[in-house]
Short mmCIF file of C-alpha atoms and ligand atoms in Angstrom, two decimals:
data_model
loop_
_atom_site.label_atom_id
_atom_site.label_comp_id
_atom_site.label_asym_id
_atom_site.label_seq_id
_atom_site.Cartn_x
_atom_site.Cartn_y
_atom_site.Cartn_z
CA UNK A 1466 78.15 94.13 170.08
CA UNK A 1467 81.65 94.30 168.84
CA UNK A 1468 83.62 96.90 170.68
CA UNK A 1469 85.92 99.69 169.44
CA UNK A 1470 89.58 99.72 170.50
CA UNK A 1471 90.93 101.10 173.64
CA UNK A 1472 93.15 103.35 171.50
CA UNK A 1473 90.12 104.64 169.76
CA UNK A 1474 88.45 105.26 173.10
CA UNK A 1475 91.51 107.34 174.22
CA UNK A 1476 91.72 109.45 171.07
CA UNK A 1477 91.05 112.95 172.21
CA UNK A 1478 88.11 114.78 170.55
CA UNK A 1479 89.04 118.27 169.29
CA UNK A 1480 88.57 120.87 172.21
CA UNK A 1481 86.98 123.15 169.75
CA UNK A 1482 84.57 120.81 167.98
CA UNK A 1483 82.75 120.33 171.47
CA UNK A 1484 81.49 123.81 171.02
CA UNK A 1485 80.12 123.32 167.58
CA UNK A 1486 76.55 122.09 168.42
CA UNK A 1487 76.19 125.15 170.59
CA UNK A 1488 77.14 127.40 167.73
CA UNK A 1489 74.87 125.53 165.23
CA UNK A 1490 72.00 125.92 167.77
CA UNK A 1491 72.81 129.55 168.26
CA UNK A 1492 72.66 130.11 164.36
CA UNK A 1493 69.47 128.12 164.04
CA UNK A 1494 68.05 130.62 166.60
CA UNK A 1495 68.87 133.50 164.26
CA UNK A 1496 72.06 134.77 166.19
CA UNK A 1497 75.02 135.89 164.10
CA UNK A 1498 78.07 133.96 165.37
CA UNK A 1499 81.53 135.56 164.77
CA UNK A 1500 84.24 132.81 164.75
CA UNK A 1501 87.34 133.80 166.69
CA UNK A 1502 87.94 130.07 167.21
CA UNK A 1503 89.23 128.73 163.89
CA UNK A 1504 92.40 128.87 161.97
CA UNK A 1505 90.83 129.02 158.48
CA UNK A 1506 92.22 132.30 157.06
CA UNK A 1507 89.85 134.33 154.94
CA UNK A 1508 92.78 135.41 152.75
CA UNK A 1509 92.49 134.54 148.94
CA UNK A 1510 94.44 131.61 147.51
CA UNK A 1511 97.22 132.86 145.00
CA UNK A 1512 95.75 132.96 141.60
CA UNK A 1513 98.74 131.00 140.08
CA UNK A 1514 97.86 128.02 142.19
CA UNK A 1515 94.13 128.03 141.35
CA UNK A 1516 95.01 128.61 137.64
CA UNK A 1517 97.42 125.73 137.52
CA UNK A 1518 94.56 123.15 138.34
CA UNK A 1519 92.01 125.03 136.21
CA UNK A 1520 94.27 125.05 133.19
CA UNK A 1521 95.43 121.50 133.50
CA UNK A 1522 94.65 118.85 130.70
CA UNK A 1523 95.32 115.80 132.67
CA UNK A 1524 93.44 112.91 131.20
CA UNK A 1525 94.19 110.38 133.94
CA UNK A 1526 94.34 111.47 137.61
CA UNK A 1527 97.04 109.17 138.47
CA UNK A 1528 98.83 108.45 141.72
CA UNK A 1529 101.80 110.51 142.10
CA UNK A 1530 105.17 109.25 143.53
CA UNK A 1531 104.88 108.16 147.29
CA UNK A 1532 107.42 110.85 148.28
CA UNK A 1533 105.58 113.34 146.08
CA UNK A 1534 106.29 114.48 142.58
CA UNK A 1535 109.93 115.02 141.53
CA UNK A 1536 109.18 118.44 140.06
CA UNK A 1537 107.49 119.69 143.20
CA UNK A 1538 110.20 118.44 145.57
CA UNK A 1539 112.94 120.09 143.35
CA UNK A 1540 111.10 123.31 143.11
CA UNK A 1541 110.47 123.10 147.01
CA UNK A 1542 114.18 122.63 147.68
CA UNK A 1543 114.61 125.96 145.82
CA UNK A 1544 112.10 127.69 148.13
CA UNK A 1545 113.90 126.36 151.11
CA UNK A 1546 117.29 127.75 149.74
CA UNK A 1547 115.74 131.19 149.39
CA UNK A 1548 114.88 130.76 153.15
CA UNK A 1549 118.55 129.78 153.88
CA UNK A 1550 117.59 126.24 154.43
CA UNK A 1551 119.84 124.01 152.16
CA UNK A 1552 118.33 120.71 151.55
CA UNK A 1553 118.07 118.18 148.75
CA UNK A 1554 114.86 117.14 147.11
CA UNK A 1555 115.58 113.73 148.47
CA UNK A 1556 115.29 115.09 152.04
CA UNK A 1557 111.73 115.83 151.43
CA UNK A 1558 108.57 113.70 151.59
CA UNK A 1559 105.39 115.44 150.49
CA UNK A 1560 102.48 114.51 152.74
CA UNK A 1561 98.65 114.98 152.90
CA UNK A 1562 98.91 118.09 155.06
CA UNK A 1563 101.41 118.97 157.66
CA UNK A 1564 99.05 116.85 159.78
CA UNK A 1565 100.27 113.56 157.90
CA UNK A 1566 103.78 114.72 158.28
CA UNK A 1567 103.37 114.97 162.01
CA UNK A 1568 102.04 111.38 162.18
CA UNK A 1569 104.69 109.99 160.13
CA UNK A 1570 107.39 111.69 162.17
CA UNK A 1571 106.04 110.49 165.40
CA UNK A 1572 105.47 106.95 163.84
CA UNK A 1573 108.99 106.91 162.58
CA UNK A 1574 110.76 107.98 165.81
CA UNK A 1575 108.89 106.59 168.81
CA UNK A 1576 107.53 103.34 169.98
CA UNK A 1577 104.44 102.50 172.13
CA UNK A 1578 105.05 104.12 175.49
CA UNK A 1579 107.84 106.36 174.35
CA UNK A 1580 107.71 110.10 175.38
CA UNK A 1581 107.79 113.50 173.43
CA UNK A 1582 108.31 116.67 175.33
CA UNK A 1583 106.30 119.52 174.07
CA UNK A 1584 106.06 123.18 175.48
CA UNK A 1585 102.56 123.76 176.30
CA UNK A 1586 100.13 125.39 175.45
CA UNK A 1587 100.41 123.41 171.92
CA UNK A 1588 98.49 122.74 168.96
CA UNK A 1589 95.83 120.39 170.32
CA UNK A 1590 95.91 117.77 167.54
CA UNK A 1591 99.60 116.91 168.68
CA UNK A 1592 97.59 114.80 171.24
CA UNK A 1593 95.63 113.06 168.77
CA UNK A 1594 98.80 112.23 166.49
CA UNK A 1595 100.53 110.92 169.60
CA UNK A 1596 97.63 108.80 170.91
CA UNK A 1597 97.25 107.13 167.42
CA UNK A 1598 100.78 106.00 167.50
CA UNK A 1599 100.80 105.30 171.31
CA UNK A 1600 103.21 108.10 172.32
CA UNK A 1601 103.04 109.83 175.57
CA UNK A 1602 103.13 113.74 175.53
CA UNK A 1603 105.13 115.33 178.30
CA UNK A 1604 104.30 119.00 178.66
CA UNK A 1605 106.68 121.62 179.92
CA UNK A 1606 104.79 124.69 180.71
CA UNK A 1607 105.47 128.08 179.13
CA UNK A 1608 103.69 131.16 180.60
CA UNK A 1609 101.66 133.99 179.41
CA UNK A 1610 103.81 136.57 181.62
CA UNK A 1611 106.84 136.23 179.00
CA UNK A 1612 104.52 135.72 175.98
CA UNK A 1613 105.18 132.01 176.12
CA UNK A 1614 108.99 132.09 175.57
CA UNK A 1615 110.86 128.88 175.59
CA UNK A 1616 110.92 127.40 179.22
CA UNK A 1617 114.40 127.25 180.67
CA UNK A 1618 116.27 124.34 179.27
CA UNK A 1619 116.62 122.77 182.89
CA UNK A 1620 112.82 122.47 182.88
CA UNK A 1621 112.91 120.03 179.79
CA UNK A 1622 116.01 118.31 181.21
CA UNK A 1623 114.10 117.52 184.48
CA UNK A 1624 111.57 115.60 182.22
CA UNK A 1625 113.94 113.61 180.10
CA UNK A 1626 113.88 109.78 181.00
CA UNK A 1627 115.08 106.83 179.09
CA UNK A 1628 111.81 106.75 177.20
CA UNK A 1629 112.12 110.37 175.74
CA UNK A 1630 112.69 110.21 171.95
CA UNK A 1631 112.13 113.79 171.06
CA UNK A 1632 111.30 117.46 171.77
CA UNK A 1633 108.56 119.01 169.68
CA UNK A 1634 108.10 122.73 169.04
CA UNK A 1635 105.77 124.82 166.96
CA UNK A 1636 107.55 127.89 165.65
CA UNK A 1637 105.82 130.45 165.37
CA UNK A 1638 103.44 128.76 167.85
CA UNK A 1639 99.84 127.89 167.59
CA UNK A 1640 98.16 128.86 169.86
CA UNK A 1641 100.68 131.23 171.41
CA UNK A 1642 101.96 133.17 168.45
CA UNK A 1643 105.32 132.94 170.01
CA UNK A 1644 108.34 133.17 167.72
CA UNK A 1645 111.49 131.45 169.03
CA UNK A 1646 114.59 133.58 168.91
CA UNK A 1647 117.81 132.21 167.13
CA UNK A 1648 119.28 131.91 170.74
CA UNK A 1649 116.41 129.64 171.89
CA UNK A 1650 116.68 127.50 168.79
CA UNK A 1651 120.45 127.06 169.59
CA UNK A 1652 119.56 126.01 173.10
CA UNK A 1653 117.08 123.40 171.83
CA UNK A 1654 119.58 122.11 169.27
CA UNK A 1655 122.24 121.86 171.91
CA UNK A 1656 119.98 119.97 174.26
CA UNK A 1657 118.84 117.57 171.43
CA UNK A 1658 122.46 116.88 170.63
CA UNK A 1659 123.56 116.49 174.34
CA UNK A 1660 120.76 113.89 175.22
CA UNK A 1661 120.58 112.41 171.63
CA UNK A 1662 116.91 113.31 171.04
CA UNK A 1663 115.15 114.27 167.80
CA UNK A 1664 114.08 117.74 167.56
CA UNK A 1665 110.97 118.18 165.65
CA UNK A 1666 109.86 121.66 164.54
CA UNK A 1667 106.37 122.48 163.20
CA UNK A 1668 107.26 125.37 160.94
CA UNK A 1669 103.96 125.64 159.12
CA UNK A 1670 103.64 129.50 160.03
CA UNK A 1671 107.21 130.23 158.84
CA UNK A 1672 106.04 133.25 156.61
CA UNK A 1673 103.99 134.83 159.44
CA UNK A 1674 106.46 136.81 161.52
CA UNK A 1675 106.11 140.41 162.49
CA UNK A 1676 107.80 143.46 163.91
CA UNK A 1677 110.93 142.77 161.82
CA UNK A 1678 111.56 139.47 163.56
CA UNK A 1679 113.10 136.69 161.50
CA UNK A 1680 112.09 133.07 161.62
CA UNK A 1681 115.03 130.57 162.53
CA UNK A 1682 114.41 127.15 161.24
CA UNK A 1683 115.97 124.38 163.10
CA UNK A 1684 117.27 123.08 159.68
CA UNK A 1685 119.68 125.99 159.71
CA UNK A 1686 121.65 124.53 162.70
CA UNK A 1687 124.84 122.87 161.91
CA UNK A 1688 125.66 119.47 163.41
CA UNK A 1689 121.93 118.88 163.83
CA UNK A 1690 121.48 116.75 160.60
CA UNK A 1691 120.71 113.55 162.41
CA UNK A 1692 118.33 115.18 164.96
CA UNK A 1693 116.17 117.82 163.11
CA UNK A 1694 112.99 116.95 161.53
CA UNK A 1695 111.09 119.73 160.13
CA UNK A 1696 107.19 119.90 159.40
CA UNK A 1697 105.67 122.18 156.80
CA UNK A 1698 102.47 122.75 155.06
CA UNK A 1699 100.96 124.98 152.26
CA UNK A 1700 97.65 125.31 154.16
CA UNK A 1701 98.33 128.63 155.91
CA UNK A 1702 101.29 129.85 153.71
CA UNK A 1703 99.07 130.16 150.59
CA UNK A 1704 95.62 129.88 152.30
CA UNK A 1705 95.31 126.50 150.74
CA UNK A 1706 94.06 124.50 153.77
CA UNK A 1707 91.77 122.45 151.49
CA UNK A 1708 94.73 121.36 149.27
CA UNK A 1709 95.91 119.04 151.98
CA UNK A 1710 99.69 119.37 151.15
CA UNK A 1711 102.49 119.47 153.52
CA UNK A 1712 105.90 117.85 153.94
CA UNK A 1713 108.41 116.25 156.30
CA UNK A 1714 111.93 117.45 155.84
CA UNK A 1715 115.13 115.95 157.33
CA UNK A 1716 118.63 115.21 156.41
CA UNK A 1717 118.43 112.04 158.54
CA UNK A 1718 118.34 109.26 155.93
CA UNK A 1719 117.16 106.53 158.19
CA UNK A 1720 114.14 108.88 159.33
CA UNK A 1721 113.47 109.51 155.48
CA UNK A 1722 113.62 105.79 154.69
CA UNK A 1723 111.37 104.92 157.64
CA UNK A 1724 108.86 107.71 156.91
CA UNK A 1725 108.67 106.59 153.27
CA UNK A 1726 107.43 103.15 154.46
CA UNK A 1727 104.49 105.01 156.18
CA UNK A 1728 103.98 106.98 153.16
CA UNK A 1729 104.11 103.82 150.85
CA UNK A 1730 101.24 102.39 152.91
CA UNK A 1731 99.04 105.43 151.92
CA UNK A 1732 100.25 105.22 148.35
CA UNK A 1733 100.68 108.98 147.47
CA UNK A 1734 99.78 112.48 148.22
CA UNK A 1735 96.86 114.16 146.17
CA UNK A 1736 97.77 114.88 142.61
CA UNK A 1737 95.82 117.91 141.74
CA UNK A 1738 96.96 119.54 145.08
CA UNK A 1739 100.31 118.83 144.24
CA UNK A 1740 100.11 120.64 141.04
CA UNK A 1741 98.56 123.53 142.88
CA UNK A 1742 101.32 123.59 145.48
CA UNK A 1743 104.11 123.55 142.96
CA UNK A 1744 102.49 126.64 141.15
CA UNK A 1745 101.97 128.36 144.35
CA UNK A 1746 105.76 128.42 144.68
CA UNK A 1747 105.73 131.11 142.02
CA UNK A 1748 103.45 133.38 144.14
CA UNK A 1749 104.84 136.90 143.88
CA UNK A 1750 106.56 138.37 147.10
CA UNK A 1751 103.89 141.07 146.94
CA UNK A 1752 101.30 138.55 148.00
CA UNK A 1753 103.14 137.59 151.08
CA UNK A 1754 104.09 141.42 151.78
CA UNK A 1755 100.19 142.30 151.65
CA UNK A 1756 99.08 139.28 153.69
CA UNK A 1757 101.61 140.10 156.43
CA UNK A 1758 100.63 143.72 156.56
CA UNK A 1759 96.94 142.45 156.87
CA UNK A 1760 97.90 140.33 159.80
CA UNK A 1761 99.89 142.91 161.42
CA UNK A 1762 96.93 145.27 161.26
CA UNK A 1763 94.72 142.82 162.66
CA UNK A 1764 97.00 141.76 165.54
CA UNK A 1765 97.57 145.40 166.42
CA UNK A 1766 93.79 146.26 166.36
CA UNK A 1767 92.99 143.01 168.23
CA UNK A 1768 95.57 143.69 170.97
CA UNK A 1769 94.60 147.48 171.28
CA UNK A 1770 90.92 146.52 171.59
CA UNK A 1771 91.61 143.64 174.09
CA UNK A 1772 93.70 146.01 176.24
CA UNK A 1773 90.54 148.20 176.71
CA UNK A 1774 88.97 145.32 178.72
CA UNK A 1775 89.58 145.35 182.43
CA UNK A 1776 91.40 142.28 183.75
CA UNK A 1777 92.45 140.95 180.56
CA UNK A 1778 96.08 139.66 180.12
CA UNK A 1779 97.36 139.03 176.57
CA UNK A 1780 100.38 136.91 175.29
CA UNK A 1781 101.67 139.27 172.46
CA UNK A 1782 102.19 137.29 169.31
CA UNK A 1783 105.13 137.97 167.03
CA UNK A 1784 104.16 135.31 164.58
CA UNK A 1785 101.38 133.02 163.22
CA UNK A 1786 97.86 134.50 163.60
CA UNK A 1787 96.73 133.40 167.14
CA UNK A 1788 96.95 134.74 170.65
CA UNK A 1789 96.19 133.48 174.11
CA UNK A 1790 94.02 135.76 176.19
CA UNK A 1791 93.57 135.49 179.91
CA UNK A 1792 90.10 136.57 181.07
CA UNK A 1793 88.79 137.76 184.46
CA UNK A 1794 86.71 134.43 184.74
CA UNK A 1795 87.21 131.12 186.19
CA UNK A 1796 86.14 128.58 183.68
CA UNK A 1797 86.67 129.47 179.94
CA UNK A 1798 84.83 126.31 178.77
CA UNK A 1799 81.61 127.49 180.71
CA UNK A 1800 82.19 131.01 179.42
CA UNK A 1801 82.41 129.91 175.86
CA UNK A 1802 79.34 127.77 175.97
CA UNK A 1803 77.48 130.64 177.64
CA UNK A 1804 78.49 133.09 174.90
CA UNK A 1805 76.82 130.73 172.39
CA UNK A 1806 73.86 129.64 174.44
CA UNK A 1807 72.71 132.55 176.47
CA UNK A 1808 74.41 135.82 175.24
CA UNK A 1809 74.09 138.13 172.36
CA UNK A 1810 74.59 141.76 171.58
CA UNK A 1811 72.28 143.13 169.04
CA UNK A 1812 71.73 139.53 167.70
CA UNK A 1813 75.34 138.66 167.54
CA UNK A 1814 77.73 136.61 169.68
CA UNK A 1815 81.38 135.19 169.38
CA UNK A 1816 82.66 131.74 169.35
CA UNK A 1817 86.19 131.42 171.12
CA UNK A 1818 88.31 128.43 171.81
CA UNK A 1819 88.87 127.68 175.55
CA UNK A 1820 92.46 127.16 175.95
CA UNK A 1821 92.40 124.45 178.46
CA UNK A 1822 92.44 121.98 175.46
CA UNK A 1823 95.87 123.43 174.34
CA UNK A 1824 97.61 122.37 177.71
CA UNK A 1825 98.45 118.68 178.69
CA UNK A 1826 98.56 119.48 182.50
CA UNK A 1827 95.25 119.30 184.04
CA UNK A 1828 93.70 122.65 185.25
CA UNK A 1829 95.97 124.96 183.29
CA UNK A 1830 94.56 127.50 180.89
CA UNK A 1831 91.10 127.34 182.45
CA UNK A 1832 90.77 131.18 182.47
CA UNK A 1833 92.31 131.60 179.03
CA UNK A 1834 90.78 131.43 175.40
CA UNK A 1835 92.68 131.31 172.07
CA UNK A 1836 91.62 133.87 169.59
CA UNK A 1837 92.54 133.49 165.82
CA UNK A 1838 92.70 136.75 163.97
CA UNK A 1839 91.79 135.35 160.65
CA UNK A 1840 88.91 137.75 160.29
CA UNK A 1841 88.88 141.26 158.63
CA UNK A 1842 89.40 144.21 161.11
CA UNK A 1843 85.68 145.30 161.27
CA UNK A 1844 84.59 141.84 162.37
CA UNK A 1845 87.50 141.51 164.82
CA UNK A 1846 86.70 145.07 166.36
CA UNK A 1847 82.98 144.03 166.72
CA UNK A 1848 83.85 140.54 168.17
CA UNK A 1849 86.06 142.24 170.86
CA UNK A 1850 83.20 144.85 171.80
CA UNK A 1851 80.85 141.80 172.12
CA UNK A 1852 83.43 140.02 174.30
CA UNK A 1853 83.87 143.13 176.56
CA UNK A 1854 80.10 143.53 176.91
CA UNK A 1855 79.52 139.88 177.58
CA UNK A 1856 82.27 140.03 180.41
CA UNK A 1857 80.19 142.61 182.07
CA UNK A 1858 76.93 140.46 182.14
CA UNK A 1859 78.73 137.09 182.79
CA UNK A 1860 78.18 135.67 186.35
CA UNK A 1861 80.47 132.72 186.00
C1 PLP B 1084 100.62 124.13 164.29
C2 PLP B 1084 99.91 123.40 163.30
N1 PLP B 1084 100.56 122.41 162.76
C3 PLP B 1084 99.99 121.82 161.80
C4 PLP B 1084 98.75 122.01 161.30
C5 PLP B 1084 98.15 121.01 160.24
O1 PLP B 1084 97.95 121.68 159.06
P1 PLP B 1084 97.57 120.99 157.90
O2 PLP B 1084 97.57 119.51 157.96
O3 PLP B 1084 96.38 121.53 157.26
O4 PLP B 1084 98.89 121.11 156.94
C6 PLP B 1084 97.97 123.21 161.71
C7 PLP B 1084 96.71 123.46 161.42
O5 PLP B 1084 96.13 124.41 161.77
C8 PLP B 1084 98.76 123.90 162.80
O6 PLP B 1084 98.08 124.81 163.43
#
């Protein structure tokens, strides 16, 4: 029989997907499963975006330009300017989701066997993108006790080798919800310059910042033009995960030209979705104000309810819509399966994401879970009650 590639064999499966068959089985048996495990917001997509597609009279659904439509890229640069990020349309390549932008970025800056340092816990798919291009992820551990703040720069520097090509951060973070301060961004920028590394920032949750905190993009850093690569997406900003539109932004012309070749190989990003994304840029501020208010309310409720559970530790998020929770258990993988297979409270259970899959260092995060607060408050409250009661019954 022909065999699959070594690379294919080493592609990591999603740490969350592993639990899906258990959730399906639970549902087949009539249990209601409340999903705390996914990052699919229940927020409505802005009407302007949906209308732009509905009211469109395209007669041929053509390829768009490889780098994305001109009108969309121009309008995007206006959106960035409003966020005090001053870039030209030529600095943007529109991609099929932030996911493709991450793949293009890694493919453009690192060769087989090169290393990228990433604070852990991190968005688990970074492992998949890195494996696909043959890059090794080198983790630097951040800790729940300080809400997963940036680890000391010396910790990064200890890990830098001749193979290190980049530092990758997620700001605000999935799965931590941590929002880097301006000072932390400046420290990272200084390190990138000092060691001549790329600094890649995944800023797909830029709008989701709370408690009056401001987001600091790496593209605001002066003198970082050659080093900074920013990853963006419409998925969460406008609750348009299914549009599959993101972008890679950098002032480094060589990186743009290189990423463009990867983009040419896949021809173009989706046409209708670019129309929707361009229209979404006209979303009124009120939409974001309401969405933010909703997430703050959910976060506050989630934390208040979790704090009522004995032995629980929470990394307080100031951005995105996730948090890491440490539970008084030993093995979150086992606990998550048990919740689906064996436990229910009045016919309901919860599905959580064991956090081990968000760490690259073996054994870390074993007693932690990630919760996404993308459900409305009543469901969240109910979910935490189920978690609380489940912990009382769980024998480990
Ligand atoms: C941190 C982070 N980066 C990138 C992505 C990819 O998003 P998309 O490909 O939908 O733009 C996600 C999706 O959940 C994410 O959480």
